Amino acid sequence: MNIILLGPPGAGKGTQAQRLEERRGMRQLSTGDMLRAAVKAGTPVGLEAKAVMERGELVSDEIVSKLIDAELAAMGEGAGAIFDGYPRTEAQARSLDGILALHGRTLDHVIELEVNEDALVERITGRFTCANCGAGYHDVFKQPAVAGVCDKCGSAEFKRRPDDNEETVRTRMAEYRAKTAPILPVYEARGIVHRIDGMADIDAVSEAIAEILAS
Ligand code: ADP
Ligand code: AMP
């Protein structure tokens, strides 16, 4: 099964993708994570993407589609893919169709997390992750069971994203509205779009997703 999690920054895509990895053995393919890894490694892609990401704008369609193609090639068959943060433009949605066909995969569901934009700034500015394993947390909504210790790997090191500040978040939301939301009708025409309440608590969102995947 291959699915897209769609929603503005902070909607909860990464949180739910991590759970689907743990519970269903699917694989999260996050172009944001891939780009951050490229920035950290100082690759040519990373050098090109760094400033664009810091501004909250979109990296070129060509770069992100190549990253997705390479990840799917490396994955081989077997695990289902969760596309998180990709596609983000109509051009990327078209590329994804071609890439999936190339790898013998089909798209089963597009799940849109509907959220109230006013809540997103609070979600994003409170977000942090384990520096060792990448597990996601929030200052208020998802604290580690023991303060300062990662639930999953026990690490005491955490990090925050440089683009998780209010100003950049506003740009990222505007990019979502202008360029990403318009791709939904393409998938609606195929009858594979499901909308769920992304403002519900994390467990309730996971349940709604599980129901869709069981349908
Ligand atoms: P995205 O991947 O869509 O940008 P994340 O999954 O990283 O969003 O979620 C953003 C922040 O909000 C994280 O700190 C996460 O712990 C928190 N969060 C995710 N889902 C919910 C939810 N349903 N209710 C409250 N907080 C949430
Ligand atoms: P994310 O981790 O999904 O919030 O993405 C962080 C940043 O990476 C975005 O603000 C963009 O600058 C860039 N990015 C991630 N995915 C894409 C994509 N599919 N297309 C263009 N830019 C992307």
PDB file of C-alpha atoms and ligand atoms in Angstrom:
ATOM      1  CA  MET A   1       0.000   0.000   0.000  1.00  0.00           C
ATOM      2  CA  ASN A   2       1.252   3.480  -0.906  1.00  0.00           C
ATOM      3  CA  ILE A   3      -0.262   6.617   0.590  1.00  0.00           C
ATOM      4  CA  ILE A   4       0.215  10.373   0.659  1.00  0.00           C
ATOM      5  CA  LEU A   5      -0.206  12.306   3.899  1.00  0.00           C
ATOM      6  CA  LEU A   6      -1.189  15.816   2.938  1.00  0.00           C
ATOM      7  CA  GLY A   7      -1.579  18.878   5.115  1.00  0.00           C
ATOM      8  CA  PRO A   8       0.092  22.175   5.978  1.00  0.00           C
ATOM      9  CA  PRO A   9       3.265  22.342   8.079  1.00  0.00           C
ATOM     10  CA  GLY A  10       2.534  21.109  11.593  1.00  0.00           C
ATOM     11  CA  ALA A  11      -0.598  19.190  10.579  1.00  0.00           C
ATOM     12  CA  GLY A  12       0.853  15.999  12.076  1.00  0.00           C
ATOM     13  CA  LYS A  13       2.101  14.170   8.967  1.00  0.00           C
ATOM     14  CA  GLY A  14       5.473  13.178  10.426  1.00  0.00           C
ATOM     15  CA  THR A  15       3.917  12.122  13.752  1.00  0.00           C
ATOM     16  CA  GLN A  16       1.480   9.810  11.994  1.00  0.00           C
ATOM     17  CA  ALA A  17       4.074   8.533   9.520  1.00  0.00           C
ATOM     18  CA  GLN A  18       6.336   7.462  12.411  1.00  0.00           C
ATOM     19  CA  ARG A  19       3.431   5.543  13.923  1.00  0.00           C
ATOM     20  CA  LEU A  20       2.628   3.828  10.620  1.00  0.00           C
ATOM     21  CA  GLU A  21       6.255   2.776  10.372  1.00  0.00           C
ATOM     22  CA  GLU A  22       6.139   1.247  13.849  1.00  0.00           C
ATOM     23  CA  ARG A  23       2.707  -0.329  13.594  1.00  0.00           C
ATOM     24  CA  ARG A  24       2.447  -1.398   9.963  1.00  0.00           C
ATOM     25  CA  GLY A  25       6.024  -1.723   8.764  1.00  0.00           C
ATOM     26  CA  MET A  26       5.483   0.991   6.163  1.00  0.00           C
ATOM     27  CA  ARG A  27       8.291   3.392   5.205  1.00  0.00           C
ATOM     28  CA  GLN A  28       8.122   7.155   5.692  1.00  0.00           C
ATOM     29  CA  LEU A  29       9.492   9.065   2.722  1.00  0.00           C
ATOM     30  CA  SER A  30       9.876  12.650   3.899  1.00  0.00           C
ATOM     31  CA  THR A  31      11.488  14.999   1.396  1.00  0.00           C
ATOM     32  CA  GLY A  32      12.015  17.456   4.264  1.00  0.00           C
ATOM     33  CA  ASP A  33      14.073  14.859   6.157  1.00  0.00           C
ATOM     34  CA  MET A  34      16.010  13.970   2.995  1.00  0.00           C
ATOM     35  CA  LEU A  35      16.782  17.635   2.332  1.00  0.00           C
ATOM     36  CA  ARG A  36      17.866  18.248   5.939  1.00  0.00           C
ATOM     37  CA  ALA A  37      20.197  15.250   5.678  1.00  0.00           C
ATOM     38  CA  ALA A  38      21.628  16.698   2.454  1.00  0.00           C
ATOM     39  CA  VAL A  39      22.140  20.100   4.117  1.00  0.00           C
ATOM     40  CA  LYS A  40      23.898  18.445   7.060  1.00  0.00           C
ATOM     41  CA  ALA A  41      26.128  16.397   4.762  1.00  0.00           C
ATOM     42  CA  GLY A  42      26.952  19.463   2.652  1.00  0.00           C
ATOM     43  CA  THR A  43      26.078  17.748  -0.643  1.00  0.00           C
ATOM     44  CA  PRO A  44      25.432  19.866  -3.769  1.00  0.00           C
ATOM     45  CA  VAL A  45      21.680  19.372  -3.238  1.00  0.00           C
ATOM     46  CA  GLY A  46      22.062  20.471   0.380  1.00  0.00           C
ATOM     47  CA  LEU A  47      24.014  23.566  -0.600  1.00  0.00           C
ATOM     48  CA  GLU A  48      21.316  24.546  -3.083  1.00  0.00           C
ATOM     49  CA  ALA A  49      18.429  23.813  -0.718  1.00  0.00           C
ATOM     50  CA  LYS A  50      19.705  25.382   2.520  1.00  0.00           C
ATOM     51  CA  ALA A  51      18.787  29.032   2.001  1.00  0.00           C
ATOM     52  CA  VAL A  52      15.475  28.174   0.316  1.00  0.00           C
ATOM     53  CA  MET A  53      14.456  26.035   3.290  1.00  0.00           C
ATOM     54  CA  GLU A  54      15.504  28.718   5.763  1.00  0.00           C
ATOM     55  CA  ARG A  55      13.145  31.123   3.991  1.00  0.00           C
ATOM     56  CA  GLY A  56      10.307  28.567   4.047  1.00  0.00           C
ATOM     57  CA  GLU A  57      10.045  28.501   0.270  1.00  0.00           C
ATOM     58  CA  LEU A  58       9.925  25.404  -1.922  1.00  0.00           C
ATOM     59  CA  VAL A  59      13.008  23.644  -3.234  1.00  0.00           C
ATOM     60  CA  SER A  60      12.922  22.865  -6.969  1.00  0.00           C
ATOM     61  CA  ASP A  61      10.578  20.157  -8.217  1.00  0.00           C
ATOM     62  CA  GLU A  62      13.430  18.429  -9.997  1.00  0.00           C
ATOM     63  CA  ILE A  63      15.543  18.044  -6.853  1.00  0.00           C
ATOM     64  CA  VAL A  64      12.786  16.601  -4.665  1.00  0.00           C
ATOM     65  CA  SER A  65      11.447  14.245  -7.336  1.00  0.00           C
ATOM     66  CA  LYS A  66      14.956  12.868  -7.860  1.00  0.00           C
ATOM     67  CA  LEU A  67      15.279  12.284  -4.110  1.00  0.00           C
ATOM     68  CA  ILE A  68      11.986  10.367  -4.036  1.00  0.00           C
ATOM     69  CA  ASP A  69      12.915   8.294  -7.081  1.00  0.00           C
ATOM     70  CA  ALA A  70      16.262   7.338  -5.511  1.00  0.00           C
ATOM     71  CA  GLU A  71      14.636   6.384  -2.194  1.00  0.00           C
ATOM     72  CA  LEU A  72      12.043   4.196  -3.875  1.00  0.00           C
ATOM     73  CA  ALA A  73      14.755   2.521  -5.931  1.00  0.00           C
ATOM     74  CA  ALA A  74      16.764   1.827  -2.767  1.00  0.00           C
ATOM     75  CA  MET A  75      13.684   0.487  -0.948  1.00  0.00           C
ATOM     76  CA  GLY A  76      12.946  -2.216  -3.459  1.00  0.00           C
ATOM     77  CA  GLU A  77       9.593  -3.985  -3.281  1.00  0.00           C
ATOM     78  CA  GLY A  78       7.801  -4.979  -0.114  1.00  0.00           C
ATOM     79  CA  ALA A  79       7.192  -2.139   2.312  1.00  0.00           C
ATOM     80  CA  GLY A  80       4.456   0.340   1.505  1.00  0.00           C
ATOM     81  CA  ALA A  81       5.470   3.983   1.122  1.00  0.00           C
ATOM     82  CA  ILE A  82       4.125   6.938   3.092  1.00  0.00           C
ATOM     83  CA  PHE A  83       4.786  10.137   1.177  1.00  0.00           C
ATOM     84  CA  ASP A  84       5.187  12.909   3.760  1.00  0.00           C
ATOM     85  CA  GLY A  85       5.710  16.427   2.440  1.00  0.00           C
ATOM     86  CA  TYR A  86       5.735  15.258  -1.173  1.00  0.00           C
ATOM     87  CA  PRO A  87       4.196  16.011  -3.629  1.00  0.00           C
ATOM     88  CA  ARG A  88       3.891  19.738  -2.898  1.00  0.00           C
ATOM     89  CA  THR A  89       3.182  21.103  -6.400  1.00  0.00           C
ATOM     90  CA  GLU A  90       1.221  20.005  -9.459  1.00  0.00           C
ATOM     91  CA  ALA A  91       4.508  19.239 -11.257  1.00  0.00           C
ATOM     92  CA  GLN A  92       5.600  16.995  -8.368  1.00  0.00           C
ATOM     93  CA  ALA A  93       2.230  15.201  -8.423  1.00  0.00           C
ATOM     94  CA  ARG A  94       2.741  14.445 -12.120  1.00  0.00           C
ATOM     95  CA  SER A  95       6.309  13.274 -11.460  1.00  0.00           C
ATOM     96  CA  LEU A  96       5.092  11.006  -8.684  1.00  0.00           C
ATOM     97  CA  ASP A  97       2.706   9.249 -11.078  1.00  0.00           C
ATOM     98  CA  GLY A  98       5.624   8.490 -13.388  1.00  0.00           C
ATOM     99  CA  ILE A  99       7.963   7.458 -10.568  1.00  0.00           C
ATOM    100  CA  LEU A 100       5.385   5.103  -9.036  1.00  0.00           C
ATOM    101  CA  ALA A 101       4.724   3.481 -12.415  1.00  0.00           C
ATOM    102  CA  LEU A 102       8.450   3.027 -12.898  1.00  0.00           C
ATOM    103  CA  HIS A 103       8.709   1.203  -9.592  1.00  0.00           C
ATOM    104  CA  GLY A 104       5.572  -0.896 -10.164  1.00  0.00           C
ATOM    105  CA  ARG A 105       3.589   0.841  -7.426  1.00  0.00           C
ATOM    106  CA  THR A 106       0.139   2.424  -7.328  1.00  0.00           C
ATOM    107  CA  LEU A 107      -1.252   5.131  -5.103  1.00  0.00           C
ATOM    108  CA  ASP A 108      -3.972   3.820  -2.786  1.00  0.00           C
ATOM    109  CA  HIS A 109      -4.969   6.739  -0.579  1.00  0.00           C
ATOM    110  CA  VAL A 110      -4.406  10.468  -0.195  1.00  0.00           C
ATOM    111  CA  ILE A 111      -5.166  11.431   3.393  1.00  0.00           C
ATOM    112  CA  GLU A 112      -5.622  15.113   4.083  1.00  0.00           C
ATOM    113  CA  LEU A 113      -5.187  16.237   7.676  1.00  0.00           C
ATOM    114  CA  GLU A 114      -7.550  19.181   8.094  1.00  0.00           C
ATOM    115  CA  VAL A 115      -6.312  21.658  10.649  1.00  0.00           C
ATOM    116  CA  ASN A 116      -7.001  25.106  11.947  1.00  0.00           C
ATOM    117  CA  GLU A 117      -4.151  27.324  10.801  1.00  0.00           C
ATOM    118  CA  ASP A 118      -4.160  29.338  14.011  1.00  0.00           C
ATOM    119  CA  ALA A 119      -3.107  26.219  15.926  1.00  0.00           C
ATOM    120  CA  LEU A 120      -0.225  25.418  13.619  1.00  0.00           C
ATOM    121  CA  VAL A 121       2.132  28.126  14.822  1.00  0.00           C
ATOM    122  CA  GLU A 122       1.821  26.760  18.369  1.00  0.00           C
ATOM    123  CA  ARG A 123       2.393  23.219  17.128  1.00  0.00           C
ATOM    124  CA  ILE A 124       5.437  24.141  15.108  1.00  0.00           C
ATOM    125  CA  THR A 125       7.143  26.452  17.542  1.00  0.00           C
ATOM    126  CA  GLY A 126       6.798  23.740  20.259  1.00  0.00           C
ATOM    127  CA  ARG A 127       8.152  20.937  18.084  1.00  0.00           C
ATOM    128  CA  PHE A 128      11.430  19.148  18.848  1.00  0.00           C
ATOM    129  CA  THR A 129      12.940  15.796  17.927  1.00  0.00           C
ATOM    130  CA  CYS A 130      15.404  13.332  19.361  1.00  0.00           C
ATOM    131  CA  ALA A 131      18.829  14.157  17.917  1.00  0.00           C
ATOM    132  CA  ASN A 132      19.713  10.455  17.903  1.00  0.00           C
ATOM    133  CA  CYS A 133      16.666   8.609  16.507  1.00  0.00           C
ATOM    134  CA  GLY A 134      14.459  11.396  15.144  1.00  0.00           C
ATOM    135  CA  ALA A 135      11.418  10.626  17.329  1.00  0.00           C
ATOM    136  CA  GLY A 136       9.107  13.651  17.344  1.00  0.00           C
ATOM    137  CA  TYR A 137       7.899  15.508  20.439  1.00  0.00           C
ATOM    138  CA  HIS A 138       6.117  18.690  21.482  1.00  0.00           C
ATOM    139  CA  ASP A 139       6.634  20.990  24.483  1.00  0.00           C
ATOM    140  CA  VAL A 140       2.944  20.724  25.410  1.00  0.00           C
ATOM    141  CA  PHE A 141       1.207  18.064  23.305  1.00  0.00           C
ATOM    142  CA  LYS A 142       3.712  15.216  23.300  1.00  0.00           C
ATOM    143  CA  GLN A 143       6.330  15.362  26.023  1.00  0.00           C
ATOM    144  CA  PRO A 144       8.701  12.458  26.625  1.00  0.00           C
ATOM    145  CA  ALA A 145       7.467  10.143  29.427  1.00  0.00           C
ATOM    146  CA  VAL A 146      10.597  11.064  31.434  1.00  0.00           C
ATOM    147  CA  ALA A 147      11.562  14.711  30.961  1.00  0.00           C
ATOM    148  CA  GLY A 148      14.737  15.098  28.910  1.00  0.00           C
ATOM    149  CA  VAL A 149      14.956  11.428  27.871  1.00  0.00           C
ATOM    150  CA  CYS A 150      13.809  10.066  24.510  1.00  0.00           C
ATOM    151  CA  ASP A 151      11.045   7.417  24.917  1.00  0.00           C
ATOM    152  CA  LYS A 152      12.379   5.401  22.028  1.00  0.00           C
ATOM    153  CA  CYS A 153      16.162   5.332  22.358  1.00  0.00           C
ATOM    154  CA  GLY A 154      16.981   6.869  25.755  1.00  0.00           C
ATOM    155  CA  SER A 155      19.057   9.695  24.296  1.00  0.00           C
ATOM    156  CA  ALA A 156      19.164  12.981  26.219  1.00  0.00           C
ATOM    157  CA  GLU A 157      19.918  15.083  23.153  1.00  0.00           C
ATOM    158  CA  PHE A 158      17.140  16.880  21.337  1.00  0.00           C
ATOM    159  CA  LYS A 159      17.045  19.406  18.536  1.00  0.00           C
ATOM    160  CA  ARG A 160      14.790  22.032  17.006  1.00  0.00           C
ATOM    161  CA  ARG A 161      14.553  22.964  13.337  1.00  0.00           C
ATOM    162  CA  PRO A 162      15.913  26.372  12.315  1.00  0.00           C
ATOM    163  CA  ASP A 163      12.836  26.913  10.104  1.00  0.00           C
ATOM    164  CA  ASP A 164      10.380  26.252  12.955  1.00  0.00           C
ATOM    165  CA  ASN A 165       9.961  29.918  13.813  1.00  0.00           C
ATOM    166  CA  GLU A 166       6.794  31.972  13.443  1.00  0.00           C
ATOM    167  CA  GLU A 167       7.921  34.066  10.474  1.00  0.00           C
ATOM    168  CA  THR A 168       9.065  31.095   8.381  1.00  0.00           C
ATOM    169  CA  VAL A 169       5.976  29.118   9.317  1.00  0.00           C
ATOM    170  CA  ARG A 170       3.791  31.855   7.844  1.00  0.00           C
ATOM    171  CA  THR A 171       5.689  31.613   4.543  1.00  0.00           C
ATOM    172  CA  ARG A 172       5.443  27.809   4.590  1.00  0.00           C
ATOM    173  CA  MET A 173       1.678  28.036   5.139  1.00  0.00           C
ATOM    174  CA  ALA A 174       1.329  30.496   2.274  1.00  0.00           C
ATOM    175  CA  GLU A 175       3.307  28.135   0.036  1.00  0.00           C
ATOM    176  CA  TYR A 176       0.985  25.300   1.064  1.00  0.00           C
ATOM    177  CA  ARG A 177      -2.146  27.287   0.247  1.00  0.00           C
ATOM    178  CA  ALA A 178      -0.836  28.562  -3.081  1.00  0.00           C
ATOM    179  CA  LYS A 179       0.975  25.529  -4.463  1.00  0.00           C
ATOM    180  CA  THR A 180       0.086  22.366  -2.547  1.00  0.00           C
ATOM    181  CA  ALA A 181      -3.650  22.598  -1.797  1.00  0.00           C
ATOM    182  CA  PRO A 182      -4.393  22.910  -5.562  1.00  0.00           C
ATOM    183  CA  ILE A 183      -3.121  19.363  -6.201  1.00  0.00           C
ATOM    184  CA  LEU A 184      -6.030  17.827  -4.268  1.00  0.00           C
ATOM    185  CA  PRO A 185      -8.562  17.970  -7.137  1.00  0.00           C
ATOM    186  CA  VAL A 186      -6.275  15.750  -9.232  1.00  0.00           C
ATOM    187  CA  TYR A 187      -6.569  13.012  -6.620  1.00  0.00           C
ATOM    188  CA  GLU A 188     -10.236  13.761  -5.904  1.00  0.00           C
ATOM    189  CA  ALA A 189     -11.002  12.963  -9.527  1.00  0.00           C
ATOM    190  CA  ARG A 190      -9.502   9.526  -8.895  1.00  0.00           C
ATOM    191  CA  GLY A 191     -11.695   8.994  -5.817  1.00  0.00           C
ATOM    192  CA  ILE A 192      -8.793   8.365  -3.422  1.00  0.00           C
ATOM    193  CA  VAL A 193      -8.950  11.440  -1.165  1.00  0.00           C
ATOM    194  CA  HIS A 194      -9.966  11.080   2.507  1.00  0.00           C
ATOM    195  CA  ARG A 195     -10.253  14.061   4.834  1.00  0.00           C
ATOM    196  CA  ILE A 196      -9.725  13.637   8.540  1.00  0.00           C
ATOM    197  CA  ASP A 197      -9.774  15.936  11.531  1.00  0.00           C
ATOM    198  CA  GLY A 198      -6.143  16.792  12.218  1.00  0.00           C
ATOM    199  CA  MET A 199      -7.162  18.835  15.273  1.00  0.00           C
ATOM    200  CA  ALA A 200      -8.165  15.698  17.153  1.00  0.00           C
ATOM    201  CA  ASP A 201      -5.622  14.255  19.557  1.00  0.00           C
ATOM    202  CA  ILE A 202      -2.748  12.187  18.183  1.00  0.00           C
ATOM    203  CA  ASP A 203      -4.331   8.795  19.022  1.00  0.00           C
ATOM    204  CA  ALA A 204      -7.665   9.751  17.460  1.00  0.00           C
ATOM    205  CA  VAL A 205      -5.927  10.834  14.245  1.00  0.00           C
ATOM    206  CA  SER A 206      -4.066   7.494  14.159  1.00  0.00           C
ATOM    207  CA  GLU A 207      -7.390   5.661  14.539  1.00  0.00           C
ATOM    208  CA  ALA A 208      -8.970   7.608  11.695  1.00  0.00           C
ATOM    209  CA  ILE A 209      -6.014   6.728   9.468  1.00  0.00           C
ATOM    210  CA  ALA A 210      -6.181   3.052  10.489  1.00  0.00           C
ATOM    211  CA  GLU A 211      -9.862   2.977   9.457  1.00  0.00           C
ATOM    212  CA  ILE A 212      -9.022   4.363   6.039  1.00  0.00           C
ATOM    213  CA  LEU A 213      -6.236   1.848   5.513  1.00  0.00           C
ATOM    214  CA  ALA A 214      -8.578  -0.978   6.501  1.00  0.00           C
ATOM    215  CA  SER A 215     -11.272   0.174   4.038  1.00  0.00           C
TER     216      SER A 215
HETATM  217  P1  ADP B   1       4.181  17.853  10.073  1.00  0.00           P
HETATM  218  O1  ADP B   1       5.045  16.633   9.816  1.00  0.00           O
HETATM  219  O2  ADP B   1       2.847  17.787   9.382  1.00  0.00           O
HETATM  220  O3  ADP B   1       4.888  19.152   9.807  1.00  0.00           O
HETATM  221  P2  ADP B   1       4.450  17.038  12.884  1.00  0.00           P
HETATM  222  O4  ADP B   1       3.967  15.623  12.835  1.00  0.00           O
HETATM  223  O5  ADP B   1       5.905  17.254  13.022  1.00  0.00           O
HETATM  224  O6  ADP B   1       3.844  17.876  11.631  1.00  0.00           O
HETATM  225  O7  ADP B   1       3.673  17.761  14.079  1.00  0.00           O
HETATM  226  C1  ADP B   1       4.004  19.102  14.472  1.00  0.00           C
HETATM  227  C2  ADP B   1       4.041  19.187  16.005  1.00  0.00           C
HETATM  228  O8  ADP B   1       2.710  19.021  16.515  1.00  0.00           O
HETATM  229  C3  ADP B   1       4.894  18.105  16.645  1.00  0.00           C
HETATM  230  O9  ADP B   1       5.604  18.669  17.740  1.00  0.00           O
HETATM  231  C4  ADP B   1       3.893  17.049  17.120  1.00  0.00           C
HETATM  232  O10 ADP B   1       4.338  16.399  18.313  1.00  0.00           O
HETATM  233  C5  ADP B   1       2.629  17.868  17.366  1.00  0.00           C
HETATM  234  N1  ADP B   1       1.400  17.159  16.956  1.00  0.00           N
HETATM  235  C6  ADP B   1       1.247  16.303  15.903  1.00  0.00           C
HETATM  236  N2  ADP B   1      -0.033  15.872  15.824  1.00  0.00           N
HETATM  237  C7  ADP B   1      -0.701  16.475  16.839  1.00  0.00           C
HETATM  238  C8  ADP B   1      -2.070  16.437  17.300  1.00  0.00           C
HETATM  239  N3  ADP B   1      -3.004  15.689  16.676  1.00  0.00           N
HETATM  240  N4  ADP B   1      -2.390  17.198  18.375  1.00  0.00           N
HETATM  241  C9  ADP B   1      -1.447  17.958  18.994  1.00  0.00           C
HETATM  242  N5  ADP B   1      -0.150  18.038  18.619  1.00  0.00           N
HETATM  243  C10 ADP B   1       0.223  17.304  17.560  1.00  0.00           C
HETATM  244  P1  AMP B   2       9.074  19.734   5.839  1.00  0.00           P
HETATM  245  O1  AMP B   2      10.080  18.937   6.624  1.00  0.00           O
HETATM  246  O2  AMP B   2       8.148  18.875   5.034  1.00  0.00           O
HETATM  247  O3  AMP B   2       8.330  20.744   6.704  1.00  0.00           O
HETATM  248  O4  AMP B   2       9.924  20.569   4.770  1.00  0.00           O
HETATM  249  C1  AMP B   2      10.883  21.534   5.183  1.00  0.00           C
HETATM  250  C2  AMP B   2      11.292  22.386   4.002  1.00  0.00           C
HETATM  251  O5  AMP B   2      11.953  21.551   3.014  1.00  0.00           O
HETATM  252  C3  AMP B   2      10.163  23.066   3.238  1.00  0.00           C
HETATM  253  O6  AMP B   2       9.775  24.297   3.818  1.00  0.00           O
HETATM  254  C4  AMP B   2      10.791  23.247   1.841  1.00  0.00           C
HETATM  255  O7  AMP B   2      11.715  24.320   1.823  1.00  0.00           O
HETATM  256  C5  AMP B   2      11.599  21.953   1.687  1.00  0.00           C
HETATM  257  N1  AMP B   2      10.791  20.861   1.079  1.00  0.00           N
HETATM  258  C6  AMP B   2      10.460  19.674   1.664  1.00  0.00           C
HETATM  259  N2  AMP B   2       9.736  18.914   0.831  1.00  0.00           N
HETATM  260  C7  AMP B   2       9.614  19.621  -0.328  1.00  0.00           C
HETATM  261  C8  AMP B   2       8.961  19.391  -1.572  1.00  0.00           C
HETATM  262  N3  AMP B   2       8.270  18.254  -1.797  1.00  0.00           N
HETATM  263  N4  AMP B   2       9.047  20.352  -2.517  1.00  0.00           N
HETATM  264  C9  AMP B   2       9.740  21.480  -2.312  1.00  0.00           C
HETATM  265  N5  AMP B   2      10.364  21.781  -1.176  1.00  0.00           N
HETATM  266  C10 AMP B   2      10.303  20.871  -0.164  1.00  0.00           C
END
